[in-house]
PDB file of N, CA and C in Angstrom:
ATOM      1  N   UNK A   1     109.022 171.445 141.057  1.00 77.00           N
ATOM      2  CA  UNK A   1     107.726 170.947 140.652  1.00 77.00           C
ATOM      3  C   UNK A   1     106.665 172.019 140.839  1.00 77.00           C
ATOM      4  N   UNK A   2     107.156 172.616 142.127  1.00 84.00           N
ATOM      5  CA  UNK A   2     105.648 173.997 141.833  1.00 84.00           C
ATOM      6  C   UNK A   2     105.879 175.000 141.197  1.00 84.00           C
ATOM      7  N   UNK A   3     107.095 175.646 140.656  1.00 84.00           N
ATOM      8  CA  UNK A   3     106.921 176.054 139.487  1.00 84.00           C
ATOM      9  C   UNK A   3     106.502 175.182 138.380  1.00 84.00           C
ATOM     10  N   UNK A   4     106.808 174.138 138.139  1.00 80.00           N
ATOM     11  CA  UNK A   4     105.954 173.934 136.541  1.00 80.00           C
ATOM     12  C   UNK A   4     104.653 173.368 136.879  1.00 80.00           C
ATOM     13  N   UNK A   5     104.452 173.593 137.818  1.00 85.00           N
ATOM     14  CA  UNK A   5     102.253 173.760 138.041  1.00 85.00           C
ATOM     15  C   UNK A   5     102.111 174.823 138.401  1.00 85.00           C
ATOM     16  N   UNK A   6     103.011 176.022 138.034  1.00 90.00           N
ATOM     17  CA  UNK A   6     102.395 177.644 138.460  1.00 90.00           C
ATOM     18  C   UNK A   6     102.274 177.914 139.548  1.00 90.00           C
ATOM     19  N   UNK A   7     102.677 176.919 140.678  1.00 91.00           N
ATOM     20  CA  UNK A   7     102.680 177.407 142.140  1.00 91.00           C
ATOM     21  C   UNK A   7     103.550 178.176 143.180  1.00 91.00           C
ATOM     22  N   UNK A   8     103.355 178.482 143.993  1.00 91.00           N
ATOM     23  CA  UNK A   8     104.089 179.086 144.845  1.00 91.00           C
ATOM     24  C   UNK A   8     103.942 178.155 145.987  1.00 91.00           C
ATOM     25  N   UNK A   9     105.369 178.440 147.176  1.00 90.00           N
ATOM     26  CA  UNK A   9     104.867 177.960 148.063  1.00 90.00           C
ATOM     27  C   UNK A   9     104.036 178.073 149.205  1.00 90.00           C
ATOM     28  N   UNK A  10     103.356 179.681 148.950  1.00 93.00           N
ATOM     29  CA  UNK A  10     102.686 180.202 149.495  1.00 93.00           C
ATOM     30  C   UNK A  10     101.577 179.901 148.880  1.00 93.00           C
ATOM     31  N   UNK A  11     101.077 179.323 147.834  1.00 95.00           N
ATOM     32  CA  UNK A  11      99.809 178.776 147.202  1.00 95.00           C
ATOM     33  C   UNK A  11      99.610 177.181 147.829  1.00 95.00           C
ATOM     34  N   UNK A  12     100.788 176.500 147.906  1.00 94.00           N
ATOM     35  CA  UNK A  12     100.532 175.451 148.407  1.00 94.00           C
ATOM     36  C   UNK A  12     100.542 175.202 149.740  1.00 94.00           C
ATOM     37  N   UNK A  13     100.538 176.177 150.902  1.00 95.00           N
ATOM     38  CA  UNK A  13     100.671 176.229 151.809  1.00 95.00           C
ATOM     39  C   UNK A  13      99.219 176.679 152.156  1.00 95.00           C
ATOM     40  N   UNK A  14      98.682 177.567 151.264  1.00 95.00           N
ATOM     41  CA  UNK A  14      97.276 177.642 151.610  1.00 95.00           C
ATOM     42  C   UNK A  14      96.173 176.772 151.282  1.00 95.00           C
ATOM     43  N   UNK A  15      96.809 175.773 149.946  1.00 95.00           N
ATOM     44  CA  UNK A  15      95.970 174.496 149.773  1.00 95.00           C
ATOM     45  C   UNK A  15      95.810 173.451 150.515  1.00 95.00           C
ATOM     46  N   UNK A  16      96.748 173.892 151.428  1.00 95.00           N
ATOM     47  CA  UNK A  16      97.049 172.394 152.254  1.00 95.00           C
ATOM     48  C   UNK A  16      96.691 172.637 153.755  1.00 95.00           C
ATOM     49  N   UNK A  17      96.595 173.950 154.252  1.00 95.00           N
ATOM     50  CA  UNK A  17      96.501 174.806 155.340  1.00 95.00           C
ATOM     51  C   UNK A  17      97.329 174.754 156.226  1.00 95.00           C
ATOM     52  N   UNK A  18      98.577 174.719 155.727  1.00 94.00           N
ATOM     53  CA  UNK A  18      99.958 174.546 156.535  1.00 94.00           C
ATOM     54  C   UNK A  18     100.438 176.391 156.318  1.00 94.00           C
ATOM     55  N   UNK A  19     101.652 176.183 157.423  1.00 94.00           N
ATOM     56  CA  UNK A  19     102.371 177.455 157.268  1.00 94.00           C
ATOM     57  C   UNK A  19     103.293 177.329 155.846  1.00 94.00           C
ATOM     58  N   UNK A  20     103.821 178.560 155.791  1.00 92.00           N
ATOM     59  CA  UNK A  20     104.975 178.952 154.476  1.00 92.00           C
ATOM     60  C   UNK A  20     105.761 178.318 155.308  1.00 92.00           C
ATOM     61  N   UNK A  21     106.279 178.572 156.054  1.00 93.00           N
ATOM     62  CA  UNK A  21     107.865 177.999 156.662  1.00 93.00           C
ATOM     63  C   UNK A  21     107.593 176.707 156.504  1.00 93.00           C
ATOM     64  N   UNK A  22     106.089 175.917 157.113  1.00 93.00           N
ATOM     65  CA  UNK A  22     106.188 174.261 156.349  1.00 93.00           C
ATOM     66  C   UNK A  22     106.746 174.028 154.978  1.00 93.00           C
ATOM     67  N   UNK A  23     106.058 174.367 154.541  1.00 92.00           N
ATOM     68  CA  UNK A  23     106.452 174.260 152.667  1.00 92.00           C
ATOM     69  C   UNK A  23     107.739 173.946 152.546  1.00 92.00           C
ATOM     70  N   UNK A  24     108.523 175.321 153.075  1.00 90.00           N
ATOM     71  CA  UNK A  24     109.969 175.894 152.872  1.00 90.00           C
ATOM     72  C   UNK A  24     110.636 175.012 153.482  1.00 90.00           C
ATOM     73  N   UNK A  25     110.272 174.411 154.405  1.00 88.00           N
ATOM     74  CA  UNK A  25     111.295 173.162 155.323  1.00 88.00           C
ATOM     75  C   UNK A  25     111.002 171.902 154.218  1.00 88.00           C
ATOM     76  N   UNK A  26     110.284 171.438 154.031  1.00 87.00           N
ATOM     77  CA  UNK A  26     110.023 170.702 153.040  1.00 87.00           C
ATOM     78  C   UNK A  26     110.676 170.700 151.482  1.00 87.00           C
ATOM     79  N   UNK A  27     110.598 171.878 151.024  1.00 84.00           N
ATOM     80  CA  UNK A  27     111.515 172.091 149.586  1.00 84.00           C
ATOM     81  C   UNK A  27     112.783 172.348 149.572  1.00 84.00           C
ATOM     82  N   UNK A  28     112.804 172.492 150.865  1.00 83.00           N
ATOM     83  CA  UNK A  28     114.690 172.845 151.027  1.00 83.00           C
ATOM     84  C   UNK A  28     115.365 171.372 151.746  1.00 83.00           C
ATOM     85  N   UNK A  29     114.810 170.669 151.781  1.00 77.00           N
ATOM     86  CA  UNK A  29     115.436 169.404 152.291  1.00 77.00           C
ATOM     87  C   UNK A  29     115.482 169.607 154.226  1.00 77.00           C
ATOM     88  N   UNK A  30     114.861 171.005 154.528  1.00 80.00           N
ATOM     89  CA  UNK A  30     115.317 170.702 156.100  1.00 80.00           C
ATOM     90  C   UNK A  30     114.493 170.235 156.712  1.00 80.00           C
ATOM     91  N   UNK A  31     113.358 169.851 156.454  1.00 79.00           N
ATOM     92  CA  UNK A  31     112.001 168.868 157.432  1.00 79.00           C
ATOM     93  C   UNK A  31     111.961 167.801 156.395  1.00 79.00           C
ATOM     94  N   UNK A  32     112.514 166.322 156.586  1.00 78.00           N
ATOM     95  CA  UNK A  32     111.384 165.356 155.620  1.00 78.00           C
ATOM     96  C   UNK A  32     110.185 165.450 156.010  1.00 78.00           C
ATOM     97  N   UNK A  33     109.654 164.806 154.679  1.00 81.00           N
ATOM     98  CA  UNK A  33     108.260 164.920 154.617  1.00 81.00           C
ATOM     99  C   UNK A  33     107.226 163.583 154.996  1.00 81.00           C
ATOM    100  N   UNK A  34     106.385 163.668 155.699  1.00 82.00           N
ATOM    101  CA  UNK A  34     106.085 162.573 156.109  1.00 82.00           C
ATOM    102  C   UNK A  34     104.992 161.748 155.057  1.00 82.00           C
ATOM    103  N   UNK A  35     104.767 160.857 155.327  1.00 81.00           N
ATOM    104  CA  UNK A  35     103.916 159.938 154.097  1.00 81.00           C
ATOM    105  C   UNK A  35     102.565 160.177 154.078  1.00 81.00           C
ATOM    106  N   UNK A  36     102.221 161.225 155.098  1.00 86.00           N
ATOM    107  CA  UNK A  36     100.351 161.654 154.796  1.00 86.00           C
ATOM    108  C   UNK A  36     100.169 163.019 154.372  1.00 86.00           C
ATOM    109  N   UNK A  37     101.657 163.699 154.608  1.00 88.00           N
ATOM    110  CA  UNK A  37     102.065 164.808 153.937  1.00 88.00           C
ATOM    111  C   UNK A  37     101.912 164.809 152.552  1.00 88.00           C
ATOM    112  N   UNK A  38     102.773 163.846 152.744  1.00 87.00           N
ATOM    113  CA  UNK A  38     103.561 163.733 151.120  1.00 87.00           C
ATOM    114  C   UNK A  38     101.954 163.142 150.126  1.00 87.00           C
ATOM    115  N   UNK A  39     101.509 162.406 150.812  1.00 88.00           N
ATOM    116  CA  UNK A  39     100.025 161.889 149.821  1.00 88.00           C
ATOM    117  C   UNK A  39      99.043 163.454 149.632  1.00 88.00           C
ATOM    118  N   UNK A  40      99.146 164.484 150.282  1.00 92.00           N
ATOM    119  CA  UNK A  40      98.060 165.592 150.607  1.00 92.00           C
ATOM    120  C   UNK A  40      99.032 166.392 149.414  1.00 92.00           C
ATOM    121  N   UNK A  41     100.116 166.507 149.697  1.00 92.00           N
ATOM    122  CA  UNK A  41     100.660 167.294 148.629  1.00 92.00           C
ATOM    123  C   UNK A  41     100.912 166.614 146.874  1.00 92.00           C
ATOM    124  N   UNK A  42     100.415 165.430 146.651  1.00 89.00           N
ATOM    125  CA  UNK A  42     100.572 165.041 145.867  1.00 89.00           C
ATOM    126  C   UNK A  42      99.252 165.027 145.131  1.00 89.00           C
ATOM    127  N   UNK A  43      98.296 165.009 146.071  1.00 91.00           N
ATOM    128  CA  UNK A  43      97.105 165.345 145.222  1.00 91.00           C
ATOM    129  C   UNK A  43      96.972 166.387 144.649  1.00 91.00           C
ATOM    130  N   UNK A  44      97.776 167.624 145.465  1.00 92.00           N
ATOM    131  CA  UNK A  44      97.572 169.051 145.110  1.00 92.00           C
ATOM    132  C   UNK A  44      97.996 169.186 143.954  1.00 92.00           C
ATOM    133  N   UNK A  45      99.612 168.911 143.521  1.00 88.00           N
ATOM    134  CA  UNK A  45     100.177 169.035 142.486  1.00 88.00           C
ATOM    135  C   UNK A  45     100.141 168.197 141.460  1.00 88.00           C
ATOM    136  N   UNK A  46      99.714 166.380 141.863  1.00 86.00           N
ATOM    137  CA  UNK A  46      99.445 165.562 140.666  1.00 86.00           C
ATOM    138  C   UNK A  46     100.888 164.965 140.297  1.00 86.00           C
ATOM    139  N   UNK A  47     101.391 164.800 141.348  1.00 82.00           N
ATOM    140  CA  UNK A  47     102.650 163.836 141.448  1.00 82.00           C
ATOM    141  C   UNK A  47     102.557 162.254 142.588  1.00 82.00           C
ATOM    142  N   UNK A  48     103.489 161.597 141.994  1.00 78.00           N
ATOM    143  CA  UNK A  48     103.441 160.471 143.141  1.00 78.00           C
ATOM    144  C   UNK A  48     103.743 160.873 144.506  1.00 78.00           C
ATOM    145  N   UNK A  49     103.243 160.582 145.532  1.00 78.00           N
ATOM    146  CA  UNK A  49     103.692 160.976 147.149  1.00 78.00           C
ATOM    147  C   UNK A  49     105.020 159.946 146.832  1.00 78.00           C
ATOM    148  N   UNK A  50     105.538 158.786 146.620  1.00 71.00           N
ATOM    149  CA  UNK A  50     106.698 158.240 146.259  1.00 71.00           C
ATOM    150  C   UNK A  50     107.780 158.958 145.677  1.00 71.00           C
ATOM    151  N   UNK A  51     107.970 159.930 144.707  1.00 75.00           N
ATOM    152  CA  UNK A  51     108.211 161.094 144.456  1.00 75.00           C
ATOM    153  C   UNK A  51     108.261 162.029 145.310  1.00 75.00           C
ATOM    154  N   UNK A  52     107.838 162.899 145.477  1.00 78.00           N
ATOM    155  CA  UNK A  52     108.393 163.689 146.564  1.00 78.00           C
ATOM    156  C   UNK A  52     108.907 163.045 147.886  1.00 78.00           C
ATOM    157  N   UNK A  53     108.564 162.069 147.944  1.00 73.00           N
ATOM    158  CA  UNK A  53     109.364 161.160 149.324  1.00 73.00           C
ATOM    159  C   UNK A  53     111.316 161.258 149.165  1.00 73.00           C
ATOM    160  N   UNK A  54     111.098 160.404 148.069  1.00 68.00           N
ATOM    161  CA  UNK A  54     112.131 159.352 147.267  1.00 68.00           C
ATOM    162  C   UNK A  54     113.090 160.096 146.162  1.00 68.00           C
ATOM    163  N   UNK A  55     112.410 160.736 145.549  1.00 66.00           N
ATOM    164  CA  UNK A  55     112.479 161.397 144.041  1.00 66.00           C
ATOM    165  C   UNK A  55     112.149 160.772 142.832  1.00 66.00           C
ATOM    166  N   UNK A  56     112.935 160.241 141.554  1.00 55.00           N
ATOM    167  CA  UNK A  56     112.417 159.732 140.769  1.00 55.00           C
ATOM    168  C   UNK A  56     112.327 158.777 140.616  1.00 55.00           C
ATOM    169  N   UNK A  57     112.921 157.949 141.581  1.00 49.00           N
ATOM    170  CA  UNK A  57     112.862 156.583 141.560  1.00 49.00           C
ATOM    171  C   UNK A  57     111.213 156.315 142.663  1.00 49.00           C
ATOM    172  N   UNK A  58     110.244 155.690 141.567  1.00 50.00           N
ATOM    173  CA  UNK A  58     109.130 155.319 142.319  1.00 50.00           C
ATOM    174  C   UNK A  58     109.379 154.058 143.316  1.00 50.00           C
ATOM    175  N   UNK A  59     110.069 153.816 142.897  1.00 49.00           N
ATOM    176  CA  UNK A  59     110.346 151.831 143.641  1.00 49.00           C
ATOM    177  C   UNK A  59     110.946 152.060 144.801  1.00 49.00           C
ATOM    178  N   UNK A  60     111.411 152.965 145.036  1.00 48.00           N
ATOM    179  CA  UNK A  60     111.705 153.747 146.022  1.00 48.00           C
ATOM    180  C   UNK A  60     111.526 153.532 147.694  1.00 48.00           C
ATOM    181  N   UNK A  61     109.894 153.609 147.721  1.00 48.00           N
ATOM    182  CA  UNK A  61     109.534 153.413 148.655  1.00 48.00           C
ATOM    183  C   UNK A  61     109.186 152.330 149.451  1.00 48.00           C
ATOM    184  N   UNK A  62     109.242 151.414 148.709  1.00 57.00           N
ATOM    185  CA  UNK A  62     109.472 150.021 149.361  1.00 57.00           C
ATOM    186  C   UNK A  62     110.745 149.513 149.434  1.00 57.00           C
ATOM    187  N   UNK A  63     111.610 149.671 148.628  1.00 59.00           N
ATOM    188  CA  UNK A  63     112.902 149.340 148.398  1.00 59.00           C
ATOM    189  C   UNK A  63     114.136 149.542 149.001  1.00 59.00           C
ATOM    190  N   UNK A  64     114.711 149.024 150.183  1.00 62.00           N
ATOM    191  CA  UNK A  64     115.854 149.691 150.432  1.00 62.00           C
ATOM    192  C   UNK A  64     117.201 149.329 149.449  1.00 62.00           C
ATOM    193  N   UNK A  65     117.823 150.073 149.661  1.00 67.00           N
ATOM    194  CA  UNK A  65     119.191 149.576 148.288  1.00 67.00           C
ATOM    195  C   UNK A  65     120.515 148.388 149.303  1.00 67.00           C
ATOM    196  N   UNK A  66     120.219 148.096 150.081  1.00 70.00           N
ATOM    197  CA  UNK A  66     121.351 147.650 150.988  1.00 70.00           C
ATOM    198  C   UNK A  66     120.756 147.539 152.209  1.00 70.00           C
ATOM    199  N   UNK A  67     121.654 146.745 153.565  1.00 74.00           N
ATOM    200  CA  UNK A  67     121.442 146.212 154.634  1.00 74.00           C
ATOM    201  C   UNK A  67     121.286 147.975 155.312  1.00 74.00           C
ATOM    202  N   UNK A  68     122.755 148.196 155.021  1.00 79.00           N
ATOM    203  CA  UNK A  68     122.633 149.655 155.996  1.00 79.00           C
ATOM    204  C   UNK A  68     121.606 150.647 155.403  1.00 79.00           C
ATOM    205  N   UNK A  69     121.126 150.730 154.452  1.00 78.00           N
ATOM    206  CA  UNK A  69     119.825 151.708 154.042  1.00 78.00           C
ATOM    207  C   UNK A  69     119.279 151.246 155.023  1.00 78.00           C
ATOM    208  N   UNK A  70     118.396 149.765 154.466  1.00 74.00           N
ATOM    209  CA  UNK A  70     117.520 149.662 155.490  1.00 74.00           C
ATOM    210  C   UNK A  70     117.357 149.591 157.298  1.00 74.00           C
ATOM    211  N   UNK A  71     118.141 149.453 157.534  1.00 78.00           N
ATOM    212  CA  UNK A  71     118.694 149.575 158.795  1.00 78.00           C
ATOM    213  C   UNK A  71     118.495 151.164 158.866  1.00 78.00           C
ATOM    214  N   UNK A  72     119.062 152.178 158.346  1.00 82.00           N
ATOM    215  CA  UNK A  72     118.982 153.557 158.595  1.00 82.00           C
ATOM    216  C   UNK A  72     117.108 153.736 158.331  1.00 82.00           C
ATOM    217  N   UNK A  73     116.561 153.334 157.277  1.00 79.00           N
ATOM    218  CA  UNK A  73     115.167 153.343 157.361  1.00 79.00           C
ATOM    219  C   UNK A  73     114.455 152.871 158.783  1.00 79.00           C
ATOM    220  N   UNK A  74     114.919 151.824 159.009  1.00 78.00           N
ATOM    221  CA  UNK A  74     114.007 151.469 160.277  1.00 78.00           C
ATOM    222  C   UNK A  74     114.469 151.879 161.682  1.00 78.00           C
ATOM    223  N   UNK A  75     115.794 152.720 161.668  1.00 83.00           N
ATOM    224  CA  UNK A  75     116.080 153.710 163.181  1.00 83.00           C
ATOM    225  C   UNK A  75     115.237 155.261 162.878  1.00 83.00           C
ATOM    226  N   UNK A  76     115.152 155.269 161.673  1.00 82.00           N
ATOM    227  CA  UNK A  76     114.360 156.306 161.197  1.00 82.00           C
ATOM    228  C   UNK A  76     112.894 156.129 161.410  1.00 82.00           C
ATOM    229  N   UNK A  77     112.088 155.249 161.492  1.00 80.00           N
ATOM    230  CA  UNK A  77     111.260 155.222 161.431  1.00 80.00           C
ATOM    231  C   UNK A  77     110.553 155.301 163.012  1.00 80.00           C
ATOM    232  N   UNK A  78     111.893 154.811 163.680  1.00 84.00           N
ATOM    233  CA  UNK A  78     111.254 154.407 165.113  1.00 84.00           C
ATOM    234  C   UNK A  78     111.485 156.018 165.825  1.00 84.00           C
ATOM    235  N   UNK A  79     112.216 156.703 165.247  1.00 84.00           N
ATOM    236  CA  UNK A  79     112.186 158.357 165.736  1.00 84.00           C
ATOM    237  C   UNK A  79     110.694 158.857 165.773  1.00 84.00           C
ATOM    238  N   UNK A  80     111.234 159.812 167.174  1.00 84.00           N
ATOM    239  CA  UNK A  80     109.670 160.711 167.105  1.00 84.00           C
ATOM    240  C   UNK A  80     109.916 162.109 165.853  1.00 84.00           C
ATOM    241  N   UNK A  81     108.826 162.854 165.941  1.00 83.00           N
ATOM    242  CA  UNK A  81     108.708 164.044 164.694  1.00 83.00           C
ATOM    243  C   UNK A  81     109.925 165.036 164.839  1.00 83.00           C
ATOM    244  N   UNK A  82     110.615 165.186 166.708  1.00 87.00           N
ATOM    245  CA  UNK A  82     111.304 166.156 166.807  1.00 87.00           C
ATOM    246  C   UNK A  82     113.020 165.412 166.575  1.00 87.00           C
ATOM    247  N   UNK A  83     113.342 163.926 166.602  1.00 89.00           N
ATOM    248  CA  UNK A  83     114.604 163.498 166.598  1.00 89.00           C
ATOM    249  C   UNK A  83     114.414 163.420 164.945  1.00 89.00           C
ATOM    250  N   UNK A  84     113.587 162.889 164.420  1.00 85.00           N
ATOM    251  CA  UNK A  84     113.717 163.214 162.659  1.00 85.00           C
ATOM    252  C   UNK A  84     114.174 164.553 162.446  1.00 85.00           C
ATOM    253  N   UNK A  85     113.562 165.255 162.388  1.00 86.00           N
ATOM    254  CA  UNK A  85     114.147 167.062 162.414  1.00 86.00           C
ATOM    255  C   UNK A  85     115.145 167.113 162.734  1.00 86.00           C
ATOM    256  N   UNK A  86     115.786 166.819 163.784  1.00 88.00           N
ATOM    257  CA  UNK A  86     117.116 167.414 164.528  1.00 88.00           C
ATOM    258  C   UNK A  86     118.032 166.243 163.145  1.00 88.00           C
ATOM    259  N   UNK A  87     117.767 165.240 162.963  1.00 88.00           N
ATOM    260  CA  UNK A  87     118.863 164.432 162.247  1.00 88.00           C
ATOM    261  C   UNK A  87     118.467 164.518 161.009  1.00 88.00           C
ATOM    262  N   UNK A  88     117.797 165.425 160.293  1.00 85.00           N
ATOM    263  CA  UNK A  88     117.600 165.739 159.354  1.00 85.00           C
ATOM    264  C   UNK A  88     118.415 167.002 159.046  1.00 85.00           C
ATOM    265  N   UNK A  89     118.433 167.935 159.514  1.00 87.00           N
ATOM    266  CA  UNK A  89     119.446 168.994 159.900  1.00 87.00           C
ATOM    267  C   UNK A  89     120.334 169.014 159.968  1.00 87.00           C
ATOM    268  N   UNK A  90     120.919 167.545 160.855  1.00 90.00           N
ATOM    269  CA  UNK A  90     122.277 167.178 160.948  1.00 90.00           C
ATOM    270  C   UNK A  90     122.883 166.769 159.663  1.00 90.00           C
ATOM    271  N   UNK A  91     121.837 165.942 159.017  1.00 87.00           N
ATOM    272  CA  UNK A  91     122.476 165.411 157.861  1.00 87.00           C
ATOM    273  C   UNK A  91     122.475 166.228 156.419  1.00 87.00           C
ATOM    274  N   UNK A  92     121.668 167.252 156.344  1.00 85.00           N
ATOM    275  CA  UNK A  92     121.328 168.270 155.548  1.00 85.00           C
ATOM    276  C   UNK A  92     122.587 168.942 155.702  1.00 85.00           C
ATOM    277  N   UNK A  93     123.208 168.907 157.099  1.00 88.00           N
ATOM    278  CA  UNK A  93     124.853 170.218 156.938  1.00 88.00           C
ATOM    279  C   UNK A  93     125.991 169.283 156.485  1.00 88.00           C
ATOM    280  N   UNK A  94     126.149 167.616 156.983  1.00 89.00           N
ATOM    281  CA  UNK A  94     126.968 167.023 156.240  1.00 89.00           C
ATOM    282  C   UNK A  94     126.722 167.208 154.874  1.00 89.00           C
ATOM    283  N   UNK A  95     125.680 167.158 153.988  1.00 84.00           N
ATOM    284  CA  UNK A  95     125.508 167.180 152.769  1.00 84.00           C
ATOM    285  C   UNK A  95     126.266 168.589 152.124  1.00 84.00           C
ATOM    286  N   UNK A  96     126.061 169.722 153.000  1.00 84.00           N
ATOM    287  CA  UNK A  96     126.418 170.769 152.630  1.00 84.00           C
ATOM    288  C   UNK A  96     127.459 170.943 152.649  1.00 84.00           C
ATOM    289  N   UNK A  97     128.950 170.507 153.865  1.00 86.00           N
ATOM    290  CA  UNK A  97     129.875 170.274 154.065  1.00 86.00           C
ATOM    291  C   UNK A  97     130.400 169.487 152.776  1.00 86.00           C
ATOM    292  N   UNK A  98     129.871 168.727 152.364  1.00 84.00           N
ATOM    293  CA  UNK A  98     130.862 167.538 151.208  1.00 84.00           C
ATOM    294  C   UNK A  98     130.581 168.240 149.945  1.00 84.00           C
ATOM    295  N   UNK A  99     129.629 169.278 149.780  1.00 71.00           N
ATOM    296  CA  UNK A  99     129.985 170.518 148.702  1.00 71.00           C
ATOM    297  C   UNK A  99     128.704 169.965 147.740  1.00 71.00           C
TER     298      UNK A  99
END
């Protein structure tokens, strides 16, 4: 998406007054993004914060698809900023592992 608004993530890192490595944890799947994040960066670029949350599914964000989604949503939610990270990481290398 910030290429097709001409951005960098070093442009949006200065719009937002975050570091590059924020950005970069963010576009690479290794920090989720949180929902006041995700609204600050959505103004920037002119996308739904539901979208960059979720992806293209807007319904997304209210919606869990199943018992165990939601269940994984709400152990997720009750994490602090540093156990999100660490199991974000974790689950970012299973992803990588299954190819």
């Amino acid at each position: 998406m910030l290429k097709d608004r001409g951005m960098t993530a070093a442009d949006l890192a200065r719009k937002l007054d975050v570091s590059q490595p924020t950005v970069h944890a963010w576009v690479t799947g290794l920090h989720g993004m949180r929902l006041n994040n995700a609204r600050r960066v959505s103004k920037v670029i002119g996308v739904q914060a539901s979208w960059l949350m979720f992806g293209t599914d807007a319904s997304a964000e209210g919606a869990a698809q199943g018992a165990e989604e939601l269940a994984l949503l709400r152990l997720w939610r009750e994490l602090g900023e540093e156990e999100q990270t660490a199991a974000m990481r974790r689950l970012t290398a299973i992803r990588k592992k299954q190819g």
